[in-house]
Structure formats: C-alpha cells, structure tokens
Amino acid sequence: MRLPSSYAVLAAGLAQVQAQYLISELSFGTNKRISAEGSRSIPNFSLQGRPNVPELLSDRVILTPVAPGNQRGAVWADRPLPEQSWIADVEFRANGPERAGGNLNIWLVKDGAHTVGSDSVYSAGRFEGLGLLVDQHSGSGGMLRGFLNDGTTDYAHHPNVDGLAFGQCKFTYRNLGRPTQIKLRHTEEKFVVEVAGRTCFQSDKIRIPSGYHFGITAASADNPDSFEVFKLAVLTEQAPGSSRSSSSSNNNNNNNNNNNNNVKRPRMNFGRSGQVSVEDPYDNAIPDQDADTITSSRAQFADLHNRLQSVNHHLSTIFRSVAQNAGVDEQRHAELSAMLGELKGQLARLDKVDALEQWLRDIQTEMRGMRQEMAGRLRDSERAIKYHVDDKHQTLAEDVKGHAKSGHTRLILVVVGSQLLLAGAYAYFKRKQTSPKKYL
C-alpha cells in the first residue's frame, strides 16, 4: 500500500536553501486523496482519453489500462504556470507483460489541452513548449528524452523525431512495483531533469516562458503497458500570489511601490537549437519629468531611487544579453567550424575531380591515337587487298581465255563427229532392211 505524501515530506527532501511553496492549483496527489470521494474529476485539472477517459482512483490516475491496447489518456492543468523559477515533481508507475510497449509524456506547453490533447511527442504536431518522453527507445530497458519546439516544427510529420531530442538518459521504469520519480527544475541559471534522485541531463541555454500548462499523457501499443500517475507537484520559491517586487518594496513609499509593480519581468524564449532571446522590458519604464515638479526631498529621493533601480535593471539586462550573445557566438563559431570542415571535404573532392578530368583527357588522347592508327591500318589493308584481287583477277581471266579457245574447237569437232557417226549408222541400218532376204 502506498503511503500518502504531503508538502512537508516533499519540502524536507528538497536540498534547497530558499523556502519553497506548493502551487496547489497546479498539483495533485499531495494529499491523502487525489479528489473527493465519489468524484470523477481532479480539481483544477481536465481528463482526456481516446477511446476511453482515464480511470480515476483515490490515489492515482490510470492513463492507459492493462487491456485493451491502443489507448490514449491525458491529464491537463486548467491554469497556466505563472512563475519563471519552479520545480515539478512527477511520480508514475508502468506495468505490463514482457514485450509490451507504450510511452509516457510530461508536458509544459502553451494551451496544451487543445494543442496536444492526448497525443504523444511523435504525434503532437506543432506544439510550443517542452516535452519529456519516457519509453523503450531502440530496445533499451527505458529512456527519458527531452524535446523543445517553438511552434514551427510539425512533430507529427517530421521524418526523424528522435533526432530532435536535446537530452536523454537511460533508466529502468517497468514492472518495479513502486512509483518512479521524475523531477524538473527550472531557474534563471539552468534547466535540470532528475530521475530517481540522480541528474538525467541539464542545460543552461533553455528558458521556458511563463504562462504554459502542465500536462501528462500516455499511449499504449497493441501489447500495452499500463501507466499510472500518482502525483504532480509544482513548487516555487515565491509564495503563491506574491512577487519579488512587492516583497522588496515594503520599505519604500507608495510611489516606489507603484513604479516597482509596473516593472515587467523579462520573457525568455527558446528556439529549436536551444538558443535564448531576451526582450528588453525596461525601455522607458520611468517616464521623463521636469525637475520643477520635484518640490520635496522625499520626492527627489524617491525619483533618484526609482531611476537607480531602472539603471540596475538595464545593466542586468545588458549583462544577460552579453552572456547570451557569447553563447550564441560560440554556437555560431562551432557551426562555422563545422561548415569549414565540410568545405574542406568538398575541396578535397574537387582535387579528385581534377584528377578525373586529367584521366579523361589522357583517355581522349589515347583514343584519338588509336583511331588514327586504326584508320592507317585499314587503308593499308584495303590497298593490299585491292592489289592482290587485281593481280589474281587478271591471271584468272587470262587462264580462262586460254582454256576457252582450245575447248571450243574440240567441242565442235566432238559434236560434228558424233553427228556424222549417227548418220552413217542410220544409213547402214536402212540398207540392211531394204536388201533381199536369203533362205536356206
């Protein structure tokens, strides 16, 4: 039986110096029950599923059941995350037969319930935000991978979604009999993902804007895995409903409070390569005014204090921009180095092309020489054949002419002689018939 967790137990396990506050509107599973007895919904969360809605128990949400397969389930927060620095703690369990399949996805995206729904990273389409994928990629026992999208990449039609991951680690999560913990930490310095208390991957180039929605989706295969989610706890270093500006301005006057509240927080955007861009929110934060309007030392001090704070904000923005530009310059330098390496490879290929052209020219020269040589030999052969044919033809004609003269005379004599002989024989035969017969 799983013991219910509480915020006190969770906060005691976090090795942080600052105090941390639970955002109850974005969390579930931190009390004895996920929802009230008899309820089929989680407060401040929406359940989605295809073809069936996930099953809700007192201490867990079954996104995909053990049977049948090809199921999809999702749970999405109704409210966006308003903070820049936060910690998200997810506990889940996966059970299934030996060769079962499926995946679990942890999301922090813009308008996730409508943009992503119950899809996985492979079928999410053009989402904007962060997605963590847990599955058995490439036949591994288990793997956690991170994906970022700024809304320009269509993951559902991308030819190689696996190649878009910016971080990954292997871990075992199936059939453990106990929940597995995945923890996400996002601060102004870095983004860290931990699995079962150890760091999976981290990056100092990722800044996720506020106003995105948390969600957890799961999908099963023909031979399904059952994914159960026990907890989603979102914490922040600030008390809910408060801000750093209000807490730091308690010792100032009312004008100072108003000016501090009007100061906007920088919005951090990320691209497909993890680059970070900063919008300057402090431009003309304090409007200019005439010196005659400041009539008291208190107003003068307040104006000076506000302008010093504005200068401080500008300097902080400049330092962040310089640091980010340095990172971008390093990345561009790496890309340029890679391009130069590819260019050198192409130049090496051009050297091979020059050698091939020289080889073709040599072959062309040899072919021309062979053609001229063959033409000369054919002319010589033609002349020799013509000479021999003319000589033999003339000799044969003379021989035929010589044999033909003697042959005709003999033939005539033979024909005439045979005719005379036949005429003589016929005359003798007739004479014998006409002579008187003698009888004995």
Tab-separated table of C-alpha atoms in Angstrom:
chain	number	residue	atom	x	y	z
A	1	MET	CA	0.000	0.000	0.000
A	2	ARG	CA	1.379	3.423	-0.964
A	3	LEU	CA	1.675	5.934	1.886
A	4	PRO	CA	0.208	9.359	1.090
A	5	SER	CA	2.739	12.126	0.673
A	6	SER	CA	2.435	15.673	1.976
A	7	TYR	CA	4.032	19.000	1.284
A	8	ALA	CA	6.052	18.782	4.494
A	9	VAL	CA	7.608	15.456	3.448
A	10	LEU	CA	8.271	16.777	-0.063
A	11	ALA	CA	9.839	20.040	1.142
A	12	ALA	CA	12.034	18.185	3.622
A	13	GLY	CA	13.530	16.135	0.812
A	14	LEU	CA	14.441	19.138	-1.318
A	15	ALA	CA	18.000	20.273	-0.791
A	16	GLN	CA	17.328	23.938	-1.338
A	17	VAL	CA	18.296	26.912	0.804
A	18	GLN	CA	15.296	29.058	-0.151
A	19	ALA	CA	11.819	28.326	1.095
A	20	GLN	CA	9.591	26.607	-1.428
A	21	TYR	CA	5.830	26.869	-1.779
A	22	LEU	CA	3.419	24.380	-3.269
A	23	ILE	CA	1.150	25.692	-6.043
A	24	SER	CA	-1.954	23.713	-5.184
A	25	GLU	CA	-3.838	24.812	-8.326
A	26	LEU	CA	-1.205	23.046	-10.461
A	27	SER	CA	-0.707	19.987	-8.235
A	28	PHE	CA	-2.492	16.764	-7.345
A	29	GLY	CA	-1.558	13.709	-5.303
A	30	THR	CA	0.000	15.711	-2.460
A	31	ASN	CA	-2.852	14.900	-0.036
A	32	LYS	CA	-4.455	11.668	1.076
A	33	ARG	CA	-6.832	11.656	-1.894
A	34	ILE	CA	-6.488	12.996	-5.396
A	35	SER	CA	-10.133	14.006	-5.486
A	36	ALA	CA	-13.155	13.973	-3.221
A	37	GLU	CA	-14.834	10.621	-2.619
A	38	GLY	CA	-17.285	9.822	-5.377
A	39	SER	CA	-15.873	12.459	-7.708
A	40	ARG	CA	-14.812	11.564	-11.260
A	41	SER	CA	-12.595	14.602	-11.792
A	42	ILE	CA	-9.472	16.229	-10.331
A	43	PRO	CA	-9.860	19.793	-9.065
A	44	ASN	CA	-8.231	22.303	-11.449
A	45	PHE	CA	-7.396	19.511	-13.938
A	46	SER	CA	-9.072	18.033	-17.030
A	47	LEU	CA	-9.033	14.382	-18.105
A	48	GLN	CA	-8.904	13.364	-21.768
A	49	GLY	CA	-8.722	9.992	-23.470
A	50	ARG	CA	-9.196	8.005	-26.654
A	51	PRO	CA	-11.328	5.982	-26.862
A	52	ASN	CA	-11.947	5.979	-23.088
A	53	VAL	CA	-11.337	8.629	-20.430
A	54	PRO	CA	-8.599	7.665	-17.892
A	55	GLU	CA	-9.764	5.875	-14.779
A	56	LEU	CA	-9.517	7.939	-11.586
A	57	LEU	CA	-8.830	6.189	-8.281
A	58	SER	CA	-8.330	7.642	-4.809
A	59	ASP	CA	-4.524	7.763	-5.050
A	60	ARG	CA	-3.712	7.515	-8.773
A	61	VAL	CA	-4.832	8.188	-12.331
A	62	ILE	CA	-4.674	5.207	-14.721
A	63	LEU	CA	-3.938	6.853	-18.063
A	64	THR	CA	-3.738	3.583	-20.028
A	65	PRO	CA	-5.225	0.308	-18.733
A	66	VAL	CA	-3.656	-3.137	-18.911
A	67	ALA	CA	-6.211	-4.122	-21.570
A	68	PRO	CA	-7.213	-3.404	-24.260
A	69	GLY	CA	-4.302	-1.908	-26.198
A	70	ASN	CA	-4.006	1.213	-28.354
A	71	GLN	CA	-5.341	3.518	-25.629
A	72	ARG	CA	-4.517	7.178	-25.012
A	73	GLY	CA	-5.013	9.171	-21.827
A	74	ALA	CA	-4.129	12.655	-20.609
A	75	VAL	CA	-4.477	14.936	-17.590
A	76	TRP	CA	-4.011	18.689	-18.095
A	77	ALA	CA	-3.862	21.611	-15.694
A	78	ASP	CA	-6.597	24.167	-16.275
A	79	ARG	CA	-4.421	27.080	-15.134
A	80	PRO	CA	-1.076	28.181	-16.606
A	81	LEU	CA	2.180	28.308	-14.689
A	82	PRO	CA	2.772	31.954	-13.668
A	83	GLU	CA	6.368	31.582	-12.419
A	84	GLN	CA	9.769	31.591	-14.082
A	85	SER	CA	11.567	29.543	-11.393
A	86	TRP	CA	9.795	26.342	-10.394
A	87	ILE	CA	10.141	22.647	-9.521
A	88	ALA	CA	7.828	19.944	-10.874
A	89	ASP	CA	7.753	16.503	-9.222
A	90	VAL	CA	6.051	13.618	-11.075
A	91	GLU	CA	5.586	10.075	-9.751
A	92	PHE	CA	4.370	7.322	-12.090
A	93	ARG	CA	4.394	3.545	-12.444
A	94	ALA	CA	4.402	1.316	-15.549
A	95	ASN	CA	3.257	-2.322	-15.541
A	96	GLY	CA	2.821	-4.763	-18.382
A	97	PRO	CA	3.773	-8.132	-19.924
A	98	GLU	CA	7.257	-8.932	-21.145
A	99	ARG	CA	7.148	-7.429	-24.630
A	100	ALA	CA	4.605	-4.685	-24.021
A	101	GLY	CA	5.032	-1.160	-25.363
A	102	GLY	CA	3.860	2.390	-24.798
A	103	ASN	CA	5.133	5.791	-23.716
A	104	LEU	CA	4.578	8.463	-21.065
A	105	ASN	CA	4.888	12.168	-21.872
A	106	ILE	CA	5.348	15.072	-19.447
A	107	TRP	CA	4.420	18.417	-20.998
A	108	LEU	CA	4.811	22.118	-20.294
A	109	VAL	CA	3.330	23.722	-23.395
A	110	LYS	CA	1.178	26.607	-24.451
A	111	ASP	CA	-2.546	25.736	-24.447
A	112	GLY	CA	-1.644	22.062	-24.122
A	113	ALA	CA	-5.160	20.659	-23.642
A	114	HIS	CA	-6.152	21.906	-27.120
A	115	THR	CA	-2.791	21.812	-28.924
A	116	VAL	CA	-1.537	18.422	-27.705
A	117	GLY	CA	-4.588	16.755	-26.184
A	118	SER	CA	-3.839	13.072	-25.579
A	119	ASP	CA	-1.090	12.814	-28.219
A	120	SER	CA	2.498	11.765	-27.638
A	121	VAL	CA	5.648	13.536	-28.819
A	122	TYR	CA	5.531	11.543	-32.058
A	123	SER	CA	2.018	12.772	-32.954
A	124	ALA	CA	1.784	16.149	-31.191
A	125	GLY	CA	2.126	18.324	-34.286
A	126	ARG	CA	3.123	21.993	-33.873
A	127	PHE	CA	3.250	22.465	-30.105
A	128	GLU	CA	5.089	25.304	-28.348
A	129	GLY	CA	6.992	24.328	-25.218
A	130	LEU	CA	8.706	21.372	-23.555
A	131	GLY	CA	8.000	17.647	-23.812
A	132	LEU	CA	9.672	14.801	-21.906
A	133	LEU	CA	9.229	11.316	-23.380
A	134	VAL	CA	9.588	8.067	-21.395
A	135	ASP	CA	9.674	4.872	-23.495
A	136	GLN	CA	11.838	1.901	-24.502
A	137	HIS	CA	13.594	3.655	-27.366
A	138	SER	CA	15.877	1.481	-29.549
A	139	GLY	CA	15.160	-1.622	-27.494
A	140	SER	CA	16.550	-0.134	-24.279
A	141	GLY	CA	15.148	-1.046	-20.895
A	142	GLY	CA	13.956	2.535	-20.550
A	143	MET	CA	14.926	6.019	-21.697
A	144	LEU	CA	13.959	9.601	-20.891
A	145	ARG	CA	14.398	12.176	-23.666
A	146	GLY	CA	13.699	15.904	-23.820
A	147	PHE	CA	12.199	17.800	-26.785
A	148	LEU	CA	11.701	21.524	-27.401
A	149	ASN	CA	9.554	23.195	-30.020
A	150	ASP	CA	8.787	26.839	-30.733
A	151	GLY	CA	5.697	26.014	-32.760
A	152	THR	CA	7.435	25.858	-36.161
A	153	THR	CA	8.239	22.127	-36.296
A	154	ASP	CA	5.452	19.663	-37.051
A	155	TYR	CA	6.436	16.634	-34.992
A	156	ALA	CA	3.587	14.533	-36.403
A	157	HIS	CA	5.039	14.734	-39.930
A	158	HIS	CA	8.748	15.061	-39.143
A	159	PRO	CA	10.832	12.278	-40.757
A	160	ASN	CA	13.129	11.856	-37.712
A	161	VAL	CA	11.576	12.949	-34.426
A	162	ASP	CA	14.183	11.009	-32.422
A	163	GLY	CA	16.902	13.270	-33.834
A	164	LEU	CA	15.245	16.363	-32.311
A	165	ALA	CA	15.952	15.365	-28.695
A	166	PHE	CA	18.266	17.787	-26.848
A	167	GLY	CA	18.978	15.488	-23.877
A	168	GLN	CA	18.489	11.877	-22.809
A	169	CYS	CA	19.401	9.212	-20.266
A	170	LYS	CA	18.649	5.553	-19.704
A	171	PHE	CA	16.816	4.218	-16.649
A	172	THR	CA	14.607	1.290	-15.685
A	173	TYR	CA	10.960	2.041	-15.031
A	174	ARG	CA	8.826	-1.001	-15.990
A	175	ASN	CA	7.441	-3.554	-13.509
A	176	LEU	CA	9.280	-2.142	-10.497
A	177	GLY	CA	6.290	-2.432	-8.175
A	178	ARG	CA	6.855	1.122	-6.918
A	179	PRO	CA	6.491	4.622	-8.360
A	180	THR	CA	9.360	6.233	-10.264
A	181	GLN	CA	10.120	9.902	-9.617
A	182	ILE	CA	10.959	12.446	-12.331
A	183	LYS	CA	11.818	15.953	-11.153
A	184	LEU	CA	12.141	19.072	-13.306
A	185	ARG	CA	13.960	22.199	-12.050
A	186	HIS	CA	13.798	25.478	-13.935
A	187	THR	CA	15.659	28.565	-12.753
A	188	GLU	CA	17.170	31.631	-14.388
A	189	GLU	CA	20.527	29.832	-14.487
A	190	LYS	CA	19.689	26.359	-15.851
A	191	PHE	CA	17.148	23.650	-16.522
A	192	VAL	CA	17.682	20.245	-14.844
A	193	VAL	CA	15.872	16.915	-15.167
A	194	GLU	CA	16.378	14.310	-12.431
A	195	VAL	CA	15.303	10.670	-12.379
A	196	ALA	CA	15.071	8.780	-9.073
A	197	GLY	CA	17.298	11.349	-7.351
A	198	ARG	CA	20.086	11.470	-9.952
A	199	THR	CA	20.644	14.014	-12.702
A	200	CYS	CA	19.496	12.841	-16.115
A	201	PHE	CA	20.502	15.907	-18.165
A	202	GLN	CA	20.714	19.678	-17.759
A	203	SER	CA	21.244	22.792	-19.850
A	204	ASP	CA	21.950	26.455	-19.176
A	205	LYS	CA	20.587	27.557	-22.588
A	206	ILE	CA	16.918	26.770	-22.006
A	207	ARG	CA	14.448	29.372	-20.710
A	208	ILE	CA	10.779	28.426	-20.763
A	209	PRO	CA	8.348	31.372	-20.650
A	210	SER	CA	5.639	31.580	-18.030
A	211	GLY	CA	2.001	31.070	-18.970
A	212	TYR	CA	2.376	27.460	-20.166
A	213	HIS	CA	0.259	24.499	-18.973
A	214	PHE	CA	1.464	21.309	-17.292
A	215	GLY	CA	0.143	18.005	-18.586
A	216	ILE	CA	0.837	14.267	-18.585
A	217	THR	CA	-0.167	11.982	-21.463
A	218	ALA	CA	0.319	8.282	-22.128
A	219	ALA	CA	-0.168	5.983	-25.119
A	220	SER	CA	-0.154	2.171	-25.265
A	221	ALA	CA	0.603	-0.243	-28.115
A	222	ASP	CA	-1.124	-3.432	-29.297
A	223	ASN	CA	0.580	-5.260	-26.445
A	224	PRO	CA	0.002	-2.495	-23.868
A	225	ASP	CA	1.760	-1.107	-20.831
A	226	SER	CA	-0.372	0.357	-18.034
A	227	PHE	CA	0.769	3.846	-16.982
A	228	GLU	CA	-0.387	5.124	-13.593
A	229	VAL	CA	0.322	8.667	-12.331
A	230	PHE	CA	0.371	9.171	-8.561
A	231	LYS	CA	1.473	12.779	-8.217
A	232	LEU	CA	2.195	16.038	-9.948
A	233	ALA	CA	3.552	18.616	-7.500
A	234	VAL	CA	4.611	22.069	-8.706
A	235	LEU	CA	6.607	24.268	-6.297
A	236	THR	CA	8.104	27.721	-6.479
A	237	GLU	CA	10.440	29.828	-4.382
A	238	GLN	CA	7.793	32.541	-4.050
A	239	ALA	CA	4.578	32.301	-2.091
A	240	PRO	CA	1.571	31.979	-4.430
A	241	GLY	CA	0.108	35.398	-5.239
A	242	SER	CA	3.254	37.295	-4.307
A	243	SER	CA	6.179	38.642	-6.316
A	244	ARG	CA	9.708	39.691	-5.672
A	245	SER	CA	8.900	43.272	-6.473
A	246	SER	CA	6.142	43.526	-3.860
A	247	SER	CA	8.200	41.818	-1.169
A	248	SER	CA	11.192	44.024	-1.766
A	249	SER	CA	9.212	47.267	-1.777
A	250	ASN	CA	7.691	47.114	1.683
A	251	ASN	CA	10.266	49.595	2.972
A	252	ASN	CA	9.643	52.148	0.211
A	253	ASN	CA	6.929	54.753	-0.214
A	254	ASN	CA	3.741	54.386	-2.239
A	255	ASN	CA	5.226	55.912	-5.389
A	256	ASN	CA	8.095	53.489	-5.232
A	257	ASN	CA	5.667	50.576	-4.880
A	258	ASN	CA	3.751	51.655	-7.961
A	259	ASN	CA	6.916	52.017	-10.002
A	260	ASN	CA	8.197	48.615	-8.919
A	261	ASN	CA	4.902	46.959	-9.761
A	262	ASN	CA	4.979	48.472	-13.232
A	263	VAL	CA	8.353	46.892	-13.977
A	264	LYS	CA	7.892	43.855	-16.233
A	265	ARG	CA	9.827	40.641	-15.963
A	266	PRO	CA	11.958	39.603	-18.907
A	267	ARG	CA	10.387	36.990	-21.151
A	268	MET	CA	12.686	34.176	-22.181
A	269	ASN	CA	12.106	32.436	-25.500
A	270	PHE	CA	13.769	29.324	-26.859
A	271	GLY	CA	14.314	28.117	-30.390
A	272	ARG	CA	14.805	24.689	-31.902
A	273	SER	CA	18.540	24.790	-31.214
A	274	GLY	CA	18.105	25.846	-27.571
A	275	GLN	CA	19.078	29.461	-28.194
A	276	VAL	CA	17.654	32.062	-25.813
A	277	SER	CA	16.487	35.534	-26.711
A	278	VAL	CA	15.540	38.277	-24.255
A	279	GLU	CA	13.043	41.043	-24.791
A	280	ASP	CA	14.025	44.264	-23.043
A	281	PRO	CA	11.089	45.155	-20.765
A	282	TYR	CA	12.758	48.189	-19.161
A	283	ASP	CA	12.760	50.510	-22.126
A	284	ASN	CA	11.175	53.777	-20.976
A	285	ALA	CA	9.973	52.124	-17.771
A	286	ILE	CA	10.166	55.502	-15.952
A	287	PRO	CA	8.894	58.467	-17.984
A	288	ASP	CA	10.921	61.648	-18.009
A	289	GLN	CA	9.635	64.603	-15.990
A	290	ASP	CA	10.673	68.228	-15.312
A	291	ALA	CA	12.836	68.998	-12.307
A	292	ASP	CA	10.373	71.709	-11.227
A	293	THR	CA	7.809	69.065	-10.402
A	294	ILE	CA	10.062	67.693	-7.622
A	295	THR	CA	9.455	70.049	-4.710
A	296	SER	CA	10.453	67.971	-1.691
A	297	SER	CA	13.494	65.982	-0.656
A	298	ARG	CA	11.308	62.895	-0.223
A	299	ALA	CA	10.092	63.084	-3.834
A	300	GLN	CA	13.649	63.718	-5.001
A	301	PHE	CA	14.878	60.673	-3.101
A	302	ALA	CA	12.042	58.536	-4.489
A	303	ASP	CA	12.776	59.660	-8.058
A	304	LEU	CA	16.505	59.003	-7.608
A	305	HIS	CA	15.790	55.603	-6.073
A	306	ASN	CA	13.475	54.612	-8.908
A	307	ARG	CA	15.932	55.717	-11.574
A	308	LEU	CA	18.791	53.844	-9.904
A	309	GLN	CA	16.647	50.735	-9.892
A	310	SER	CA	15.843	51.276	-13.556
A	311	VAL	CA	19.570	51.621	-14.325
A	312	ASN	CA	20.208	48.455	-12.354
A	313	HIS	CA	17.559	46.616	-14.362
A	314	HIS	CA	19.055	47.874	-17.606
A	315	LEU	CA	22.527	46.753	-16.545
A	316	SER	CA	21.196	43.329	-15.601
A	317	THR	CA	19.515	43.059	-18.979
A	318	ILE	CA	22.734	44.099	-20.709
A	319	PHE	CA	24.763	41.529	-18.779
A	320	ARG	CA	22.263	38.788	-19.628
A	321	SER	CA	22.277	39.840	-23.267
A	322	VAL	CA	26.083	39.816	-23.351
A	323	ALA	CA	26.181	36.352	-21.778
A	324	GLN	CA	23.556	35.046	-24.176
A	325	ASN	CA	25.286	36.639	-27.154
A	326	ALA	CA	28.521	34.988	-26.057
A	327	GLY	CA	26.744	31.641	-26.045
A	328	VAL	CA	25.253	32.367	-29.450
A	329	ASP	CA	28.680	33.417	-30.752
A	330	GLU	CA	30.179	30.177	-29.505
A	331	GLN	CA	27.443	28.197	-31.174
A	332	ARG	CA	27.865	30.101	-34.415
A	333	HIS	CA	31.623	29.588	-34.188
A	334	ALA	CA	31.033	25.857	-33.808
A	335	GLU	CA	28.635	25.903	-36.764
A	336	LEU	CA	31.163	27.892	-38.817
A	337	SER	CA	33.917	25.436	-37.915
A	338	ALA	CA	31.685	22.568	-38.988
A	339	MET	CA	30.899	24.360	-42.244
A	340	LEU	CA	34.627	24.952	-42.854
A	341	GLY	CA	35.276	21.267	-42.247
A	342	GLU	CA	32.593	20.367	-44.766
A	343	LEU	CA	34.062	22.911	-47.200
A	344	LYS	CA	37.498	21.322	-46.848
A	345	GLY	CA	35.943	17.970	-47.596
A	346	GLN	CA	34.307	19.411	-50.690
A	347	LEU	CA	37.644	20.922	-51.775
A	348	ALA	CA	39.268	17.516	-51.380
A	349	ARG	CA	36.585	16.149	-53.663
A	350	LEU	CA	37.389	18.898	-56.168
A	351	ASP	CA	41.005	17.679	-56.225
A	352	LYS	CA	39.694	14.247	-57.127
A	353	VAL	CA	37.591	15.822	-59.862
A	354	ASP	CA	40.700	17.495	-61.331
A	355	ALA	CA	42.495	14.146	-61.355
A	356	LEU	CA	39.462	12.571	-63.025
A	357	GLU	CA	39.408	15.287	-65.700
A	358	GLN	CA	43.119	14.737	-66.401
A	359	TRP	CA	42.494	10.999	-66.635
A	360	LEU	CA	39.650	11.596	-69.092
A	361	ARG	CA	41.862	13.872	-71.182
A	362	ASP	CA	44.545	11.152	-71.303
A	363	ILE	CA	41.950	8.624	-72.389
A	364	GLN	CA	40.706	11.018	-75.057
A	365	THR	CA	44.264	11.458	-76.393
A	366	GLU	CA	44.801	7.705	-76.451
A	367	MET	CA	41.513	7.177	-78.267
A	368	ARG	CA	42.470	9.724	-80.907
A	369	GLY	CA	45.825	7.978	-81.452
A	370	MET	CA	44.126	4.592	-81.670
A	371	ARG	CA	41.619	5.955	-84.181
A	372	GLN	CA	44.353	7.397	-86.381
A	373	GLU	CA	46.361	4.170	-86.155
A	374	MET	CA	43.331	2.044	-86.999
A	375	ALA	CA	42.480	4.324	-89.948
A	376	GLY	CA	46.024	3.950	-91.301
A	377	ARG	CA	45.969	0.188	-90.892
A	378	LEU	CA	42.579	-0.037	-92.593
A	379	ARG	CA	43.918	1.966	-95.567
A	380	ASP	CA	46.969	-0.291	-95.827
A	381	SER	CA	44.794	-3.391	-95.619
A	382	GLU	CA	42.469	-2.001	-98.293
A	383	ARG	CA	45.392	-1.309	-100.595
A	384	ALA	CA	46.876	-4.759	-100.068
A	385	ILE	CA	43.546	-6.482	-100.695
A	386	LYS	CA	42.931	-4.401	-103.806
A	387	TYR	CA	46.410	-5.220	-105.152
A	388	HIS	CA	46.001	-8.955	-104.579
A	389	VAL	CA	42.487	-9.026	-106.013
A	390	ASP	CA	43.524	-7.141	-109.147
A	391	ASP	CA	46.515	-9.450	-109.690
A	392	LYS	CA	44.546	-12.668	-109.187
A	393	HIS	CA	41.647	-11.418	-111.315
A	394	GLN	CA	43.921	-10.638	-114.234
A	395	THR	CA	45.661	-14.026	-114.034
A	396	LEU	CA	42.327	-15.852	-113.786
A	397	ALA	CA	40.966	-14.008	-116.795
A	398	GLU	CA	43.996	-14.924	-118.923
A	399	ASP	CA	43.746	-18.602	-117.891
A	400	VAL	CA	40.034	-18.734	-118.708
A	401	LYS	CA	40.626	-17.102	-122.056
A	402	GLY	CA	43.388	-19.570	-122.952
A	403	HIS	CA	41.337	-22.628	-121.989
A	404	ALA	CA	38.256	-21.295	-123.685
A	405	LYS	CA	39.936	-21.173	-127.202
A	406	SER	CA	41.041	-24.829	-127.345
A	407	GLY	CA	37.950	-26.037	-125.621
A	408	HIS	CA	35.536	-24.664	-128.282
A	409	THR	CA	37.306	-26.357	-131.213
A	410	ARG	CA	37.311	-29.708	-129.527
A	411	LEU	CA	33.695	-29.361	-128.626
A	412	ILE	CA	32.750	-28.530	-132.193
A	413	LEU	CA	34.721	-31.474	-133.532
A	414	VAL	CA	33.146	-33.791	-130.997
A	415	VAL	CA	29.624	-32.601	-131.851
A	416	VAL	CA	30.181	-32.811	-135.636
A	417	GLY	CA	31.875	-36.189	-135.404
A	418	SER	CA	29.096	-37.635	-133.326
A	419	GLN	CA	26.506	-36.413	-135.825
A	420	LEU	CA	28.375	-37.951	-138.740
A	421	LEU	CA	28.727	-41.179	-136.897
A	422	LEU	CA	24.999	-41.296	-136.144
A	423	ALA	CA	24.162	-40.521	-139.813
A	424	GLY	CA	26.393	-43.360	-141.015
A	425	ALA	CA	24.893	-45.814	-138.601
A	426	TYR	CA	21.378	-44.857	-139.675
A	427	ALA	CA	22.215	-45.283	-143.382
A	428	TYR	CA	23.703	-48.713	-142.790
A	429	PHE	CA	20.603	-49.737	-140.845
A	430	LYS	CA	18.276	-48.743	-143.673
A	431	ARG	CA	20.384	-50.551	-146.246
A	432	LYS	CA	20.196	-53.735	-144.315
A	433	GLN	CA	16.400	-53.515	-144.226
A	434	THR	CA	15.929	-52.995	-147.971
A	435	SER	CA	18.296	-55.826	-149.172
A	436	PRO	CA	16.645	-59.232	-150.280
A	437	LYS	CA	16.461	-61.965	-147.674
A	438	LYS	CA	18.195	-65.235	-148.188
A	439	TYR	CA	16.566	-68.513	-147.077
A	440	LEU	CA	18.260	-71.842	-146.666
